[in-house]
Every structure is written in structure tokens, then in C-alpha cells.
PDB file of C-alpha atoms in Angstrom:
ATOM      1  CA  MET P   1      -0.269  -0.101   0.071  1.00 35.00           C
ATOM      2  CA  THR P   2       1.556   3.262  -1.055  1.00 38.00           C
ATOM      3  CA  ASP P   3      -1.550   5.667  -0.839  1.00 42.00           C
ATOM      4  CA  GLU P   4      -2.034   7.956   2.082  1.00 47.00           C
ATOM      5  CA  SER P   5      -5.619   6.929   3.051  1.00 41.00           C
ATOM      6  CA  THR P   6      -5.784   6.302   6.674  1.00 42.00           C
ATOM      7  CA  SER P   7      -8.706   5.956   9.651  1.00 45.00           C
ATOM      8  CA  GLU P   8      -6.888   8.893  11.287  1.00 49.00           C
ATOM      9  CA  THR P   9      -9.473  11.849  11.564  1.00 51.00           C
ATOM     10  CA  PRO P  10      -7.301  14.866  10.017  1.00 55.00           C
ATOM     11  CA  PRO P  11      -6.902  17.811  12.670  1.00 58.00           C
ATOM     12  CA  PRO P  12      -9.394  20.561  12.403  1.00 56.00           C
ATOM     13  CA  ALA P  13      -8.368  23.401  12.061  1.00 52.00           C
ATOM     14  CA  GLY P  14      -6.630  25.719  14.382  1.00 58.00           C
ATOM     15  CA  ALA P  15      -5.624  22.490  15.933  1.00 75.00           C
ATOM     16  CA  GLY P  16      -2.296  21.422  16.723  1.00 94.00           C
ATOM     17  CA  LEU P  17       0.125  19.377  14.030  1.00 97.00           C
ATOM     18  CA  CYS P  18      -0.290  16.198  15.166  1.00 98.00           C
ATOM     19  CA  ALA P  19      -3.968  16.185  17.008  1.00 97.00           C
ATOM     20  CA  GLY P  20      -5.232  13.033  16.973  1.00 96.00           C
ATOM     21  CA  ARG P  21      -2.224  10.921  16.625  1.00 98.00           C
ATOM     22  CA  VAL P  22      -0.111   9.069  19.176  1.00 98.00           C
ATOM     23  CA  VAL P  23       3.334   9.251  19.403  1.00 98.00           C
ATOM     24  CA  VAL P  24       5.918   6.774  21.240  1.00 98.00           C
ATOM     25  CA  VAL P  25       9.539   8.307  22.068  1.00 98.00           C
ATOM     26  CA  THR P  26      12.099   6.273  23.491  1.00 98.00           C
ATOM     27  CA  GLY P  27      14.631   7.613  25.655  1.00 96.00           C
ATOM     28  CA  ALA P  28      12.492  10.578  26.580  1.00 97.00           C
ATOM     29  CA  GLY P  29      13.059  11.298  29.643  1.00 95.00           C
ATOM     30  CA  ARG P  30      15.798  13.636  29.122  1.00 94.00           C
ATOM     31  CA  GLY P  31      17.853  15.896  26.677  1.00 94.00           C
ATOM     32  CA  LEU P  32      16.523  15.427  23.070  1.00 96.00           C
ATOM     33  CA  GLY P  33      13.700  12.728  23.997  1.00 97.00           C
ATOM     34  CA  ARG P  34      12.207  15.005  26.641  1.00 97.00           C
ATOM     35  CA  ALA P  35      12.191  17.676  24.134  1.00 97.00           C
ATOM     36  CA  HIS P  36      10.626  15.727  21.447  1.00 98.00           C
ATOM     37  CA  ALA P  37       8.078  14.747  23.937  1.00 98.00           C
ATOM     38  CA  LEU P  38       7.164  17.951  24.850  1.00 98.00           C
ATOM     39  CA  ALA P  39       7.009  19.245  21.410  1.00 98.00           C
ATOM     40  CA  PHE P  40       5.019  16.252  20.190  1.00 98.00           C
ATOM     41  CA  ALA P  41       2.662  16.696  23.106  1.00 98.00           C
ATOM     42  CA  ALA P  42       1.973  20.476  22.691  1.00 98.00           C
ATOM     43  CA  GLU P  43       0.649  19.828  18.937  1.00 98.00           C
ATOM     44  CA  GLY P  44      -1.786  17.562  19.944  1.00 98.00           C
ATOM     45  CA  ALA P  45      -0.179  14.468  20.115  1.00 98.00           C
ATOM     46  CA  ARG P  46      -1.040  11.592  22.856  1.00 98.00           C
ATOM     47  CA  VAL P  47       2.352  10.627  24.064  1.00 98.00           C
ATOM     48  CA  VAL P  48       4.142   7.658  25.279  1.00 98.00           C
ATOM     49  CA  VAL P  49       7.035   8.627  26.796  1.00 98.00           C
ATOM     50  CA  ASN P  50       9.921   6.471  27.332  1.00 98.00           C
ATOM     51  CA  ASP P  51      12.769   6.068  29.362  1.00 96.00           C
ATOM     52  CA  PHE P  52      14.821   2.998  30.995  1.00 92.00           C
ATOM     53  CA  GLY P  53      16.011   5.615  33.686  1.00 82.00           C
ATOM     54  CA  VAL P  54      19.596   4.875  33.513  1.00 64.00           C
ATOM     55  CA  ARG P  55      22.993   6.645  33.810  1.00 65.00           C
ATOM     56  CA  PRO P  56      24.925   8.811  30.826  1.00 61.00           C
ATOM     57  CA  ASP P  57      26.965   5.354  30.363  1.00 56.00           C
ATOM     58  CA  GLY P  58      24.058   3.189  30.778  1.00 52.00           C
ATOM     59  CA  THR P  59      24.471   1.976  34.433  1.00 63.00           C
ATOM     60  CA  PRO P  60      21.771   1.562  36.797  1.00 58.00           C
ATOM     61  CA  ALA P  61      20.333   4.663  38.667  1.00 59.00           C
ATOM     62  CA  THR P  62      18.256   5.144  41.312  1.00 52.00           C
ATOM     63  CA  GLY P  63      15.556   7.152  42.527  1.00 53.00           C
ATOM     64  CA  ALA P  64      11.695   6.947  43.418  1.00 52.00           C
ATOM     65  CA  ARG P  65      10.535   8.039  40.307  1.00 61.00           C
ATOM     66  CA  GLY P  66      11.672   7.553  37.172  1.00 90.00           C
ATOM     67  CA  PRO P  67      12.426   9.818  34.253  1.00 95.00           C
ATOM     68  CA  ALA P  68       9.649   8.898  32.578  1.00 97.00           C
ATOM     69  CA  ASP P  69       7.239   9.311  35.338  1.00 96.00           C
ATOM     70  CA  GLU P  70       8.163  12.814  35.357  1.00 96.00           C
ATOM     71  CA  VAL P  71       7.962  14.143  31.628  1.00 98.00           C
ATOM     72  CA  ALA P  72       4.550  12.465  31.584  1.00 98.00           C
ATOM     73  CA  ALA P  73       3.390  13.937  34.691  1.00 97.00           C
ATOM     74  CA  GLU P  74       4.652  17.353  33.122  1.00 98.00           C
ATOM     75  CA  ILE P  75       2.929  16.958  29.863  1.00 98.00           C
ATOM     76  CA  ARG P  76      -0.484  15.726  32.079  1.00 98.00           C
ATOM     77  CA  ALA P  77       0.302  19.263  33.854  1.00 98.00           C
ATOM     78  CA  ALA P  78      -0.010  21.388  30.786  1.00 97.00           C
ATOM     79  CA  GLY P  79      -3.154  19.751  30.124  1.00 97.00           C
ATOM     80  CA  GLY P  80      -2.239  17.006  27.677  1.00 98.00           C
ATOM     81  CA  GLU P  81      -2.409  13.178  27.808  1.00 98.00           C
ATOM     82  CA  ALA P  82       0.574  11.205  28.011  1.00 98.00           C
ATOM     83  CA  VAL P  83       1.711   7.436  29.873  1.00 98.00           C
ATOM     84  CA  ALA P  84       5.131   6.638  31.088  1.00 98.00           C
ATOM     85  CA  HIS P  85       6.884   3.441  29.639  1.00 97.00           C
ATOM     86  CA  ALA P  86      10.061   1.905  31.439  1.00 95.00           C
ATOM     87  CA  GLY P  87      11.039  -0.857  29.886  1.00 95.00           C
ATOM     88  CA  ASP P  88      14.101  -1.392  27.967  1.00 96.00           C
ATOM     89  CA  VAL P  89      13.501  -1.306  24.425  1.00 97.00           C
ATOM     90  CA  ALA P  90      16.631  -3.307  23.378  1.00 97.00           C
ATOM     91  CA  THR P  91      14.887  -6.323  24.895  1.00 98.00           C
ATOM     92  CA  GLU P  92      12.166  -7.966  22.804  1.00 98.00           C
ATOM     93  CA  THR P  93      10.244  -7.858  25.924  1.00 98.00           C
ATOM     94  CA  GLY P  94      10.498  -3.867  26.308  1.00 97.00           C
ATOM     95  CA  ALA P  95      10.172  -3.045  22.855  1.00 98.00           C
ATOM     96  CA  ALA P  96       7.201  -5.477  22.692  1.00 98.00           C
ATOM     97  CA  SER P  97       5.467  -3.900  25.724  1.00 98.00           C
ATOM     98  CA  LEU P  98       6.400  -0.481  24.330  1.00 98.00           C
ATOM     99  CA  VAL P  99       3.924  -0.903  21.317  1.00 98.00           C
ATOM    100  CA  ALA P 100       1.276  -2.750  23.390  1.00 98.00           C
ATOM    101  CA  THR P 101       1.379   0.199  26.020  1.00 98.00           C
ATOM    102  CA  ALA P 102       0.339   2.653  23.129  1.00 98.00           C
ATOM    103  CA  LEU P 103      -2.169   0.089  21.519  1.00 98.00           C
ATOM    104  CA  GLY P 104      -3.550  -0.524  25.319  1.00 98.00           C
ATOM    105  CA  THR P 105      -3.881   2.801  26.370  1.00 98.00           C
ATOM    106  CA  TYR P 106      -5.082   5.110  23.438  1.00 98.00           C
ATOM    107  CA  GLY P 107      -5.950   2.482  20.742  1.00 97.00           C
ATOM    108  CA  ARG P 108      -3.536   3.057  18.305  1.00 98.00           C
ATOM    109  CA  LEU P 109      -0.074   4.229  17.401  1.00 98.00           C
ATOM    110  CA  ASP P 110       1.148   6.529  14.454  1.00 98.00           C
ATOM    111  CA  THR P 111       4.456   7.485  15.106  1.00 98.00           C
ATOM    112  CA  LEU P 112       7.837   5.745  16.485  1.00 98.00           C
ATOM    113  CA  VAL P 113      10.325   8.339  17.466  1.00 98.00           C
ATOM    114  CA  ASN P 114      13.308   6.108  18.352  1.00 98.00           C
ATOM    115  CA  ASN P 115      16.144   8.035  20.718  1.00 97.00           C
ATOM    116  CA  ALA P 116      17.029   5.820  23.421  1.00 95.00           C
ATOM    117  CA  GLY P 117      20.927   5.683  23.971  1.00 95.00           C
ATOM    118  CA  PHE P 118      24.190   6.112  26.194  1.00 93.00           C
ATOM    119  CA  VAL P 119      27.790   6.480  25.549  1.00 93.00           C
ATOM    120  CA  ARG P 120      30.660   4.813  26.615  1.00 94.00           C
ATOM    121  CA  ASP P 121      33.711   6.504  24.969  1.00 93.00           C
ATOM    122  CA  ARG P 122      37.214   5.249  25.121  1.00 96.00           C
ATOM    123  CA  MET P 123      40.111   5.206  22.291  1.00 97.00           C
ATOM    124  CA  LEU P 124      39.969   2.308  19.844  1.00 96.00           C
ATOM    125  CA  VAL P 125      42.881   0.245  21.332  1.00 97.00           C
ATOM    126  CA  ASN P 126      41.141   0.863  24.918  1.00 97.00           C
ATOM    127  CA  LEU P 127      37.803   0.391  24.211  1.00 97.00           C
ATOM    128  CA  THR P 128      37.001  -2.615  25.453  1.00 97.00           C
ATOM    129  CA  GLU P 129      34.214  -5.874  24.019  1.00 97.00           C
ATOM    130  CA  ASP P 130      31.316  -4.673  26.461  1.00 97.00           C
ATOM    131  CA  GLU P 131      31.771  -1.243  26.325  1.00 97.00           C
ATOM    132  CA  TRP P 132      31.306  -2.466  22.545  1.00 97.00           C
ATOM    133  CA  ASP P 133      28.085  -4.367  22.901  1.00 97.00           C
ATOM    134  CA  ALA P 134      26.441  -2.274  25.101  1.00 97.00           C
ATOM    135  CA  VAL P 135      26.515   0.904  22.914  1.00 97.00           C
ATOM    136  CA  VAL P 136      25.828  -1.045  20.032  1.00 98.00           C
ATOM    137  CA  ARG P 137      22.965  -2.454  21.636  1.00 98.00           C
ATOM    138  CA  VAL P 138      21.455   0.108  22.877  1.00 97.00           C
ATOM    139  CA  HIS P 139      21.394   2.360  19.792  1.00 97.00           C
ATOM    140  CA  LEU P 140      20.832  -0.284  17.037  1.00 98.00           C
ATOM    141  CA  LYS P 141      19.342  -3.045  19.053  1.00 98.00           C
ATOM    142  CA  GLY P 142      16.956  -0.280  20.629  1.00 98.00           C
ATOM    143  CA  HIS P 143      16.360   1.214  17.492  1.00 98.00           C
ATOM    144  CA  PHE P 144      15.407  -2.086  15.538  1.00 98.00           C
ATOM    145  CA  LEU P 145      13.137  -4.149  18.248  1.00 98.00           C
ATOM    146  CA  PRO P 146      10.666  -1.015  18.382  1.00 98.00           C
ATOM    147  CA  LEU P 147      10.645  -0.558  14.968  1.00 98.00           C
ATOM    148  CA  ARG P 148      10.442  -4.124  14.236  1.00 98.00           C
ATOM    149  CA  HIS P 149       7.017  -4.168  16.368  1.00 98.00           C
ATOM    150  CA  ALA P 150       5.738  -1.279  15.136  1.00 98.00           C
ATOM    151  CA  ALA P 151       6.135  -2.579  11.649  1.00 98.00           C
ATOM    152  CA  ALA P 152       4.326  -5.646  12.490  1.00 98.00           C
ATOM    153  CA  HIS P 153       1.579  -3.611  13.727  1.00 98.00           C
ATOM    154  CA  TRP P 154       1.342  -1.362  10.804  1.00 98.00           C
ATOM    155  CA  ARG P 155       1.427  -4.192   8.624  1.00 98.00           C
ATOM    156  CA  ALA P 156      -1.731  -5.896   9.973  1.00 97.00           C
ATOM    157  CA  GLU P 157      -3.724  -2.739   9.808  1.00 97.00           C
ATOM    158  CA  ALA P 158      -2.813  -2.163   6.544  1.00 97.00           C
ATOM    159  CA  LYS P 159      -4.019  -5.987   5.278  1.00 96.00           C
ATOM    160  CA  GLU P 160      -7.035  -4.856   7.332  1.00 95.00           C
ATOM    161  CA  GLY P 161      -7.575  -2.069   5.074  1.00 95.00           C
ATOM    162  CA  ARG P 162      -7.151   0.576   7.636  1.00 91.00           C
ATOM    163  CA  GLY P 163      -3.847   2.209   5.497  1.00 85.00           C
ATOM    164  CA  PRO P 164      -2.054   3.656   8.450  1.00 90.00           C
ATOM    165  CA  ARG P 165      -0.361   7.235   8.109  1.00 96.00           C
ATOM    166  CA  ALA P 166       2.553   6.157  10.269  1.00 98.00           C
ATOM    167  CA  ARG P 167       6.140   7.672  11.041  1.00 98.00           C
ATOM    168  CA  VAL P 168       9.175   6.249  12.054  1.00 98.00           C
ATOM    169  CA  VAL P 169      11.766   9.171  13.473  1.00 98.00           C
ATOM    170  CA  ASN P 170      15.095   7.013  14.008  1.00 98.00           C
ATOM    171  CA  THR P 171      18.070   9.149  15.396  1.00 98.00           C
ATOM    172  CA  SER P 172      21.354   9.058  14.201  1.00 97.00           C
ATOM    173  CA  SER P 173      24.348  11.340  14.888  1.00 96.00           C
ATOM    174  CA  GLY P 174      27.131  13.344  13.063  1.00 94.00           C
ATOM    175  CA  ALA P 175      29.907  10.713  14.826  1.00 94.00           C
ATOM    176  CA  GLY P 176      27.437   8.129  12.906  1.00 95.00           C
ATOM    177  CA  LEU P 177      27.769   9.959   9.780  1.00 95.00           C
ATOM    178  CA  ALA P 178      31.987  11.334   9.637  1.00 94.00           C
ATOM    179  CA  GLY P 179      33.033   9.375  12.605  1.00 94.00           C
ATOM    180  CA  SER P 180      34.107  10.751  16.500  1.00 94.00           C
ATOM    181  CA  VAL P 181      37.582  10.069  17.713  1.00 95.00           C
ATOM    182  CA  GLY P 182      37.564   8.389  20.980  1.00 95.00           C
ATOM    183  CA  GLN P 183      33.511   6.963  20.012  1.00 96.00           C
ATOM    184  CA  ALA P 184      34.398   3.858  17.779  1.00 96.00           C
ATOM    185  CA  ASN P 185      31.405   2.234  19.148  1.00 97.00           C
ATOM    186  CA  TYR P 186      28.714   4.932  19.201  1.00 96.00           C
ATOM    187  CA  SER P 187      29.834   5.907  15.422  1.00 97.00           C
ATOM    188  CA  ALA P 188      29.371   2.872  14.697  1.00 98.00           C
ATOM    189  CA  ALA P 189      26.129   2.115  16.145  1.00 98.00           C
ATOM    190  CA  LYS P 190      24.757   5.308  14.368  1.00 98.00           C
ATOM    191  CA  ALA P 191      26.108   4.750  11.180  1.00 97.00           C
ATOM    192  CA  GLY P 192      23.943   1.103  11.246  1.00 98.00           C
ATOM    193  CA  VAL P 193      20.929   3.478  12.376  1.00 98.00           C
ATOM    194  CA  LEU P 194      21.475   4.894   8.755  1.00 98.00           C
ATOM    195  CA  GLY P 195      21.943   1.819   6.814  1.00 98.00           C
ATOM    196  CA  LEU P 196      18.200   0.464   9.138  1.00 98.00           C
ATOM    197  CA  THR P 197      16.751   3.701   8.165  1.00 98.00           C
ATOM    198  CA  LEU P 198      17.003   3.437   4.771  1.00 98.00           C
ATOM    199  CA  VAL P 199      16.040  -0.286   4.757  1.00 98.00           C
ATOM    200  CA  ALA P 200      13.212   0.547   6.678  1.00 98.00           C
ATOM    201  CA  ALA P 201      11.818   3.404   4.424  1.00 98.00           C
ATOM    202  CA  ALA P 202      12.462   0.785   1.327  1.00 98.00           C
ATOM    203  CA  GLU P 203      10.607  -2.251   2.543  1.00 98.00           C
ATOM    204  CA  LEU P 204       7.586  -0.461   4.558  1.00 98.00           C
ATOM    205  CA  GLY P 205       6.366   1.835   2.368  1.00 98.00           C
ATOM    206  CA  ARG P 206       3.852  -0.353   0.964  1.00 97.00           C
ATOM    207  CA  TYR P 207       2.345  -0.713   4.359  1.00 97.00           C
ATOM    208  CA  GLY P 208       2.066   3.558   4.822  1.00 97.00           C
ATOM    209  CA  VAL P 209       4.890   3.922   6.595  1.00 98.00           C
ATOM    210  CA  GLN P 210       7.428   6.321   6.023  1.00 98.00           C
ATOM    211  CA  VAL P 211      11.009   6.115   7.609  1.00 98.00           C
ATOM    212  CA  ASN P 212      13.367   8.820   8.327  1.00 98.00           C
ATOM    213  CA  ALA P 213      16.589   9.379  10.446  1.00 98.00           C
ATOM    214  CA  ILE P 214      18.027  13.206  11.983  1.00 97.00           C
ATOM    215  CA  ALA P 215      21.866  13.498  12.679  1.00 96.00           C
ATOM    216  CA  PRO P 216      21.023  16.131  15.570  1.00 96.00           C
ATOM    217  CA  ALA P 217      23.322  18.741  17.477  1.00 92.00           C
ATOM    218  CA  ALA P 218      22.566  19.707  21.129  1.00 84.00           C
ATOM    219  CA  ARG P 219      23.263  19.599  24.529  1.00 83.00           C
ATOM    220  CA  THR P 220      22.518  16.792  26.096  1.00 64.00           C
ATOM    221  CA  ARG P 221      23.801  14.537  29.319  1.00 58.00           C
ATOM    222  CA  MET P 222      26.099  12.534  26.508  1.00 55.00           C
ATOM    223  CA  THR P 223      27.356  15.611  24.719  1.00 53.00           C
ATOM    224  CA  GLU P 224      28.175  17.608  27.817  1.00 54.00           C
ATOM    225  CA  ARG P 225      30.538  15.442  28.787  1.00 55.00           C
ATOM    226  CA  THR P 226      32.513  15.195  25.751  1.00 52.00           C
ATOM    227  CA  PHE P 227      31.704  18.911  24.474  1.00 48.00           C
ATOM    228  CA  ALA P 228      31.975  20.483  27.442  1.00 50.00           C
ATOM    229  CA  GLU P 229      32.519  24.230  26.179  1.00 51.00           C
ATOM    230  CA  THR P 230      31.256  24.276  23.080  1.00 53.00           C
ATOM    231  CA  MET P 231      27.853  22.514  24.460  1.00 56.00           C
ATOM    232  CA  ALA P 232      27.564  25.187  27.092  1.00 62.00           C
ATOM    233  CA  ALA P 233      24.506  27.547  27.536  1.00 67.00           C
ATOM    234  CA  PRO P 234      24.837  31.110  26.460  1.00 68.00           C
ATOM    235  CA  ALA P 235      25.203  33.247  29.912  1.00 69.00           C
ATOM    236  CA  ASP P 236      23.621  36.273  28.057  1.00 71.00           C
ATOM    237  CA  GLY P 237      20.554  35.194  26.798  1.00 71.00           C
ATOM    238  CA  THR P 238      20.683  34.915  23.464  1.00 81.00           C
ATOM    239  CA  PHE P 239      19.642  32.056  21.226  1.00 82.00           C
ATOM    240  CA  ASP P 240      21.085  29.079  22.768  1.00 88.00           C
ATOM    241  CA  ALA P 241      22.000  26.921  19.605  1.00 90.00           C
ATOM    242  CA  MET P 242      22.776  23.835  21.680  1.00 86.00           C
ATOM    243  CA  ALA P 243      19.583  23.339  23.283  1.00 93.00           C
ATOM    244  CA  PRO P 244      17.883  20.669  22.095  1.00 94.00           C
ATOM    245  CA  GLU P 245      14.431  21.755  21.968  1.00 95.00           C
ATOM    246  CA  ASN P 246      15.568  23.410  18.702  1.00 95.00           C
ATOM    247  CA  VAL P 247      15.670  19.917  17.029  1.00 95.00           C
ATOM    248  CA  SER P 248      12.149  18.911  17.879  1.00 96.00           C
ATOM    249  CA  PRO P 249      10.145  21.108  15.603  1.00 97.00           C
ATOM    250  CA  LEU P 250      11.816  18.925  13.016  1.00 97.00           C
ATOM    251  CA  VAL P 251      11.146  15.941  14.585  1.00 97.00           C
ATOM    252  CA  VAL P 252       7.434  16.918  14.714  1.00 98.00           C
ATOM    253  CA  TRP P 253       7.305  17.650  11.465  1.00 98.00           C
ATOM    254  CA  LEU P 254       8.670  14.265  10.088  1.00 98.00           C
ATOM    255  CA  GLY P 255       6.173  12.004  12.477  1.00 98.00           C
ATOM    256  CA  SER P 256       3.296  13.968  11.310  1.00 98.00           C
ATOM    257  CA  ALA P 257       0.944  13.388   8.880  1.00 97.00           C
ATOM    258  CA  ALA P 258       2.276  16.899   7.314  1.00 97.00           C
ATOM    259  CA  SER P 259       5.213  15.168   5.862  1.00 97.00           C
ATOM    260  CA  ALA P 260       3.515  12.884   3.295  1.00 97.00           C
ATOM    261  CA  GLY P 261       6.172  11.611   0.810  1.00 97.00           C
ATOM    262  CA  VAL P 262       9.546  12.341   2.660  1.00 98.00           C
ATOM    263  CA  THR P 263      11.028   9.107   3.442  1.00 98.00           C
ATOM    264  CA  GLY P 264      14.574   7.377   3.774  1.00 98.00           C
ATOM    265  CA  ARG P 265      15.868  10.705   3.942  1.00 98.00           C
ATOM    266  CA  VAL P 266      18.435  11.532   6.632  1.00 97.00           C
ATOM    267  CA  PHE P 267      18.271  15.444   7.965  1.00 97.00           C
ATOM    268  CA  ALA P 268      21.342  16.911  10.328  1.00 96.00           C
ATOM    269  CA  ALA P 269      19.729  19.511  12.801  1.00 95.00           C
ATOM    270  CA  GLU P 270      21.757  22.081  14.784  1.00 94.00           C
ATOM    271  CA  GLY P 271      20.439  25.213  16.481  1.00 93.00           C
ATOM    272  CA  GLY P 272      18.691  26.948  13.533  1.00 94.00           C
ATOM    273  CA  ARG P 273      19.962  25.070  10.636  1.00 94.00           C
ATOM    274  CA  ILE P 274      18.420  21.975   8.724  1.00 96.00           C
ATOM    275  CA  THR P 275      20.617  20.107   6.114  1.00 97.00           C
ATOM    276  CA  VAL P 276      19.442  17.292   4.088  1.00 97.00           C
ATOM    277  CA  MET P 277      22.258  14.944   3.930  1.00 96.00           C
ATOM    278  CA  GLU P 278      23.211  13.281   0.902  1.00 94.00           C
ATOM    279  CA  GLY P 279      25.388  10.093   1.711  1.00 90.00           C
ATOM    280  CA  TRP P 280      27.012   8.202   0.017  1.00 89.00           C
ATOM    281  CA  ARG P 281      27.187   9.023  -3.996  1.00 91.00           C
ATOM    282  CA  PRO P 282      28.983   7.668  -6.805  1.00 94.00           C
ATOM    283  CA  GLY P 283      32.118   9.697  -7.390  1.00 96.00           C
ATOM    284  CA  PRO P 284      34.615   9.523 -10.253  1.00 97.00           C
ATOM    285  CA  THR P 285      35.080   6.127 -11.703  1.00 98.00           C
ATOM    286  CA  ALA P 286      37.597   4.296 -13.813  1.00 98.00           C
ATOM    287  CA  ASP P 287      36.715   0.809 -15.906  1.00 97.00           C
ATOM    288  CA  LYS P 288      39.520  -0.787 -17.470  1.00 97.00           C
ATOM    289  CA  GLN P 289      36.441  -3.656 -18.425  1.00 97.00           C
ATOM    290  CA  ALA P 290      39.365  -6.339 -17.661  1.00 97.00           C
ATOM    291  CA  ARG P 291      41.135  -7.239 -14.543  1.00 96.00           C
ATOM    292  CA  TRP P 292      43.490  -4.512 -12.693  1.00 97.00           C
ATOM    293  CA  THR P 293      46.829  -5.634 -11.734  1.00 96.00           C
ATOM    294  CA  PRO P 294      47.591  -4.430  -7.983  1.00 96.00           C
ATOM    295  CA  ALA P 295      49.629  -1.923  -9.500  1.00 97.00           C
ATOM    296  CA  GLU P 296      47.312  -0.721 -12.328  1.00 97.00           C
ATOM    297  CA  ALA P 297      44.359  -0.499  -9.609  1.00 97.00           C
ATOM    298  CA  GLY P 298      46.903   1.796  -7.127  1.00 97.00           C
ATOM    299  CA  GLU P 299      47.664   4.172 -10.315  1.00 97.00           C
ATOM    300  CA  SER P 300      43.917   4.260 -10.710  1.00 98.00           C
ATOM    301  CA  ALA P 301      42.611   4.953  -7.452  1.00 97.00           C
ATOM    302  CA  ARG P 302      45.420   7.531  -7.375  1.00 97.00           C
ATOM    303  CA  GLY P 303      43.720   9.233 -10.296  1.00 97.00           C
ATOM    304  CA  LEU P 304      40.092   8.990  -9.051  1.00 97.00           C
ATOM    305  CA  LEU P 305      41.084  10.552  -5.624  1.00 96.00           C
ATOM    306  CA  ALA P 306      42.600  13.676  -7.304  1.00 97.00           C
ATOM    307  CA  GLU P 307      39.477  14.060  -9.018  1.00 97.00           C
ATOM    308  CA  ALA P 308      37.406  13.374  -5.924  1.00 96.00           C
ATOM    309  CA  ALA P 309      36.130  16.025  -3.397  1.00 94.00           C
ATOM    310  CA  ALA P 310      38.137  15.421  -0.360  1.00 92.00           C
ATOM    311  CA  ALA P 311      36.622  13.501   2.471  1.00 89.00           C
ATOM    312  CA  GLU P 312      34.695  15.110   5.069  1.00 88.00           C
ATOM    313  CA  PRO P 313      36.953  14.881   8.708  1.00 91.00           C
ATOM    314  CA  VAL P 314      36.299  13.241  11.330  1.00 93.00           C
ATOM    315  CA  HIS P 315      34.939  14.850  14.641  1.00 88.00           C
ATOM    316  CA  GLY P 316      37.990  15.753  16.601  1.00 88.00           C
ATOM    317  CA  ALA P 317      40.638  14.650  14.664  1.00 89.00           C
ATOM    318  CA  GLY P 318      43.533  16.932  13.909  1.00 72.00           C
TER     319      GLY P 318
END
């Protein structure tokens, strides 16, 4: 199914952009996720606020009240509708219960924003297997499992003739686009999110599902530790270019029915700037139409590199 037919009632004039929609945001207890959840609620969405409630490195946190509960309460206090979910979305059980919470509470699911993650930064030669596995698990598996469960629901809806206007917004990073020194695990996971986004967009379009990714730059618990000076909020009250709230308007639009026809794309968002990333495209090419010798291949490669655009620098290099 490729059309935009749906049982969703269009929002009335003057209503929010996401009025009538049910939106799930993972990692929504703090930072970017919290900003997204609040922004969706402000545009009329009913929000499932997911957060596992861990520290910035993924280790367990303590506290009587989890961050998901706090954000859900904040939305309700402002007159919106929200429910908290504290499960681990990088597990089969947690991801399944996340989708079930949306369906059980509100009877539908329209938008999934995959945002949950943490970092364990270390130079490559010092990076442990556990540090690699933990970061790849939360970012990549934590995108895949909620997406798979949501997609199964939307496919079933499409087969029953209830074609959804479903939206998925995945969260990559500049580290996934260009790499980042000291973040081999995080960079690899975020690059994987881009590949997952492209495949999901291609496979799920027939069911009325659009899948896009963002590469945000904002002040969060993760970035403050690595980029403390450049991420600091201005003290003079001027525009705070690193505020996570700057990224959320694009995410809300991508997660709304208004973004019809936009899928399989990657957007960088920072401050007041939005950029469409164009990814890997074929550059200079040579074709011998026969097998190269190693020396010939090397000579050809050097010639092609001389014609090609310079590679983007890795973050933190030089």
C-alpha cells in the first residue's frame, strides 16, 4: 500500500499538527527525547514516554520516581495526554510492551521516535568488548526492536484495509555520518542506524509507513561530557544554539501526517539550521573492462582520488 489513506481523522483547523496522533518516544526522560515528547504533546499528540532511567553510561540509576514518569506528569500538568513506559527497548520484551502500551492505552500507534541511547567513550585500542556491545546494543538493537514491533502492527493494519499514515524518526549522529575520535562504538552504531533507516523506508512504504533519520547536534547528558565548552548554554540570554528544543520542530513535522512523501532521508539539525544529507553517491570512476593488476589498480585509485572531493574530517581529528 503506497497511498496515504487512513482511519485517522485530520486535525481541525487551528488544532495542533499532531492532533489525534499517538506518538512513542524512546529515551524521552531527558535531553532530546524529553524535548521531542513535550513538543509532540504541544502539537496535540498523545505521547508514550519511554525511558529506562539509567545513567549517561547506561549503568543503573536510583530514585523513587523515574524520568519517564516525570515527563509524562509534566505533559499532563500542561493539559496534554501521556503515559510512562520504563522498559528496556533493547530487549524483545521491552520493545513489545512499548508498542502494547500505546495500543492498550490509546488504541492506536501513529509515530515512533527512536532516541534511546548512552555512550561509553574510549580510544579504540582501549575499548573493551563489553563497552562495544553495550553501546551498539542500546543504539542499534534499541532502534531495531521497537521498529520491528511497530512495523508488524502497521503491516497488519494495512492488510485489514486501515492504511496508516505511520511515521518513524530514527536518531543517528554526526558521529554516524563522519565518525568521532574516541567513539568507535557509538559511531559504528549510529552509522548502522542510517542503514537500518534506508532499508526500513524501502520495505515499509507499501504499508503506509515513512522512515527518516536525523543527525542532531544539541546539549544532552552525553554531549556535555565530551564537548563541555562548546555545548554550554550562553550566559547572556542570546539564542541557545545547542538547546535540544531546537531539534524537536523538525522531528514533530517528520512524525506528522504533514510530512507525506518524505521517506528514506537523513536530516542534520543544529540550532536554527536544517540540512538534507546526501550520503554516499558515486564519484569519479574508472572501468578497464578487464582485471586490474595491483599496480594498475593503485595508479587508477590515485588518479580518481585526485578528481574526487576531499573526505569530510572525522570529529575530533587534527
